[in-house]
């Protein structure tokens, strides 16, 4: 059955993957809170990313830098002067748009990349761009809109105390490059990884959690010897592909897109995005892998006046390392996973079920323990307790067993363990697999190892 984005987001709101932010106050534009199921899924996705890119990778370490950084960082990176969006307002209905988006949507053949404000203004006039809300064609001139959120340190709200909420986690890595080298005593190549919140005052947030003003990134800055850029770029393209394959997204819903020359930042020699085909929305970027050269470290050298060069112990050469940056958006990956795994499955003429075919490791609950009767709750709870030491497990005693299975299917639980009266005697339980709905008996003593093997296979 064809699924729509709206139907999926309704499901996620109903089951508590996501809530509207500040809901009891009427919400606040495009802000979302993750509920219990969304939080568990998010934890597992982070865990898998750490496992793949940090724990099982010979080059990488993880750090956790602060969100508020010295504002000079953002002068050095160019964010203070360049991190702007071109904003236009409809003069009639006051709707607000990003000028480049507006043009691109109505005239996809126009290449807006690299256009300055004068060119964008002209393109709006020359091509009869209209307001999607009221259909009129009269816009204000483009204004530049700073996308970094400002706040103040200390008690006085004056310019000298202005700081920004970081618009990317990457810079917390660059400013710690020397610290990490010194304290880990590692050599190049070295990857420094970070998972954390980033903030952007987007003009047009929307499509649920796809574009928000507060989101989480999982980024790696991989520091290498200059000249080895292509080699490590290819390494990360393969490595990111291997990670995405572990997520279990349908192959035909994922594509790898190399940026055109005119899309690249002036310092970048190449960028590849991984995109996902969202139902109803079309292709959207999940992550990007970029060759950033020595741009960031060199800028920090010139603004901080610190020496961030590296003395190569093999060649005795001193240089500023180059960087390959794989940057994932956690919220977008989650949304892609949830869209991909959602299915309304017809079981018979008048019976259907909603299933989230999530990878067993990522599913919010990896196992549900279901006593067949309330008389069995105490004994079944012992099974739940032993499993919950190793897995995210849930214990559900309410409703018929069929209804409980359906509820677990709808939230993606890959395994249900049913404790019945025979279990008291034979010390076995029935294990039901979500996708095949097949059931088999298994000794309670083997349960934990069996589940561990099933949940971790293919990872
Ligand atoms: N350090 C590089 C960097 O930040 P980016 O393409 O701007 O690159 C990386 O962001 C990823 O972060 C994107 O591929 C996307 O998944 C996620 N992302 C960016 N802006 C976002 C937003 N407003 N809402 C949700 N995710 C966002």
Short mmCIF file of C-alpha atoms and ligand atoms in Angstrom, two decimals, residues 83 167-171 200 202 205 209-217 219 221 273-274 285-288 292 325 327-333, ligand 1:
data_model
loop_
_atom_site.label_atom_id
_atom_site.label_comp_id
_atom_site.label_asym_id
_atom_site.label_seq_id
_atom_site.Cartn_x
_atom_site.Cartn_y
_atom_site.Cartn_z
CA UNK A 83 26.11 32.33 7.51
CA UNK A 167 25.46 26.11 14.17
CA UNK A 168 27.54 22.91 13.71
CA UNK A 169 29.39 20.60 16.08
CA UNK A 170 32.46 20.55 13.82
CA UNK A 171 34.18 23.61 15.24
CA UNK A 200 20.25 27.33 13.14
CA UNK A 202 16.17 28.49 9.72
CA UNK A 205 11.86 24.97 8.98
CA UNK A 209 11.81 16.82 12.06
CA UNK A 210 13.50 17.13 8.65
CA UNK A 211 14.40 20.80 9.02
CA UNK A 212 14.31 22.25 12.51
CA UNK A 213 16.07 25.05 14.32
CA UNK A 214 17.55 22.72 16.92
CA UNK A 215 18.88 19.39 15.76
CA UNK A 216 21.58 16.84 16.46
CA UNK A 217 24.64 16.17 14.34
CA UNK A 219 30.28 14.64 12.82
CA UNK A 221 36.77 15.65 11.28
CA UNK A 273 25.79 13.69 -0.12
CA UNK A 274 23.81 10.65 0.89
CA UNK A 285 19.94 15.10 2.26
CA UNK A 286 20.82 12.84 5.18
CA UNK A 287 24.52 13.60 5.40
CA UNK A 288 27.49 14.95 3.49
CA UNK A 292 37.72 20.62 3.42
CA UNK A 325 34.44 15.64 7.07
CA UNK A 327 28.63 14.94 8.77
CA UNK A 328 25.39 13.11 9.62
CA UNK A 329 22.10 14.65 10.75
CA UNK A 330 20.75 12.38 13.47
CA UNK A 331 17.14 13.59 13.30
CA UNK A 332 17.02 13.17 9.53
CA UNK A 333 18.48 9.67 9.72
N1 LIG B 1 29.88 20.69 9.46
C1 LIG B 1 29.22 20.55 8.22
C2 LIG B 1 27.79 20.77 8.30
O1 LIG B 1 27.26 21.20 9.31
P1 LIG B 1 25.58 20.66 6.89
O2 LIG B 1 25.32 20.06 5.53
O3 LIG B 1 25.19 22.07 7.07
O4 LIG B 1 27.14 20.44 7.14
C3 LIG B 1 25.17 18.38 8.12
O5 LIG B 1 24.89 19.76 8.00
C4 LIG B 1 23.90 17.58 8.32
O6 LIG B 1 23.16 18.12 9.41
C5 LIG B 1 22.92 17.64 7.13
O7 LIG B 1 23.25 16.67 6.15
C6 LIG B 1 21.60 17.34 7.78
O8 LIG B 1 21.41 15.94 7.94
C7 LIG B 1 21.76 17.95 9.18
N2 LIG B 1 21.07 19.26 9.23
C8 LIG B 1 21.52 20.45 8.79
N3 LIG B 1 20.62 21.43 9.01
C9 LIG B 1 19.56 20.83 9.61
C10 LIG B 1 18.30 21.30 10.12
N4 LIG B 1 17.96 22.59 10.06
N5 LIG B 1 17.45 20.39 10.68
C11 LIG B 1 17.79 19.09 10.77
N6 LIG B 1 18.97 18.60 10.32
C12 LIG B 1 19.84 19.44 9.76
#
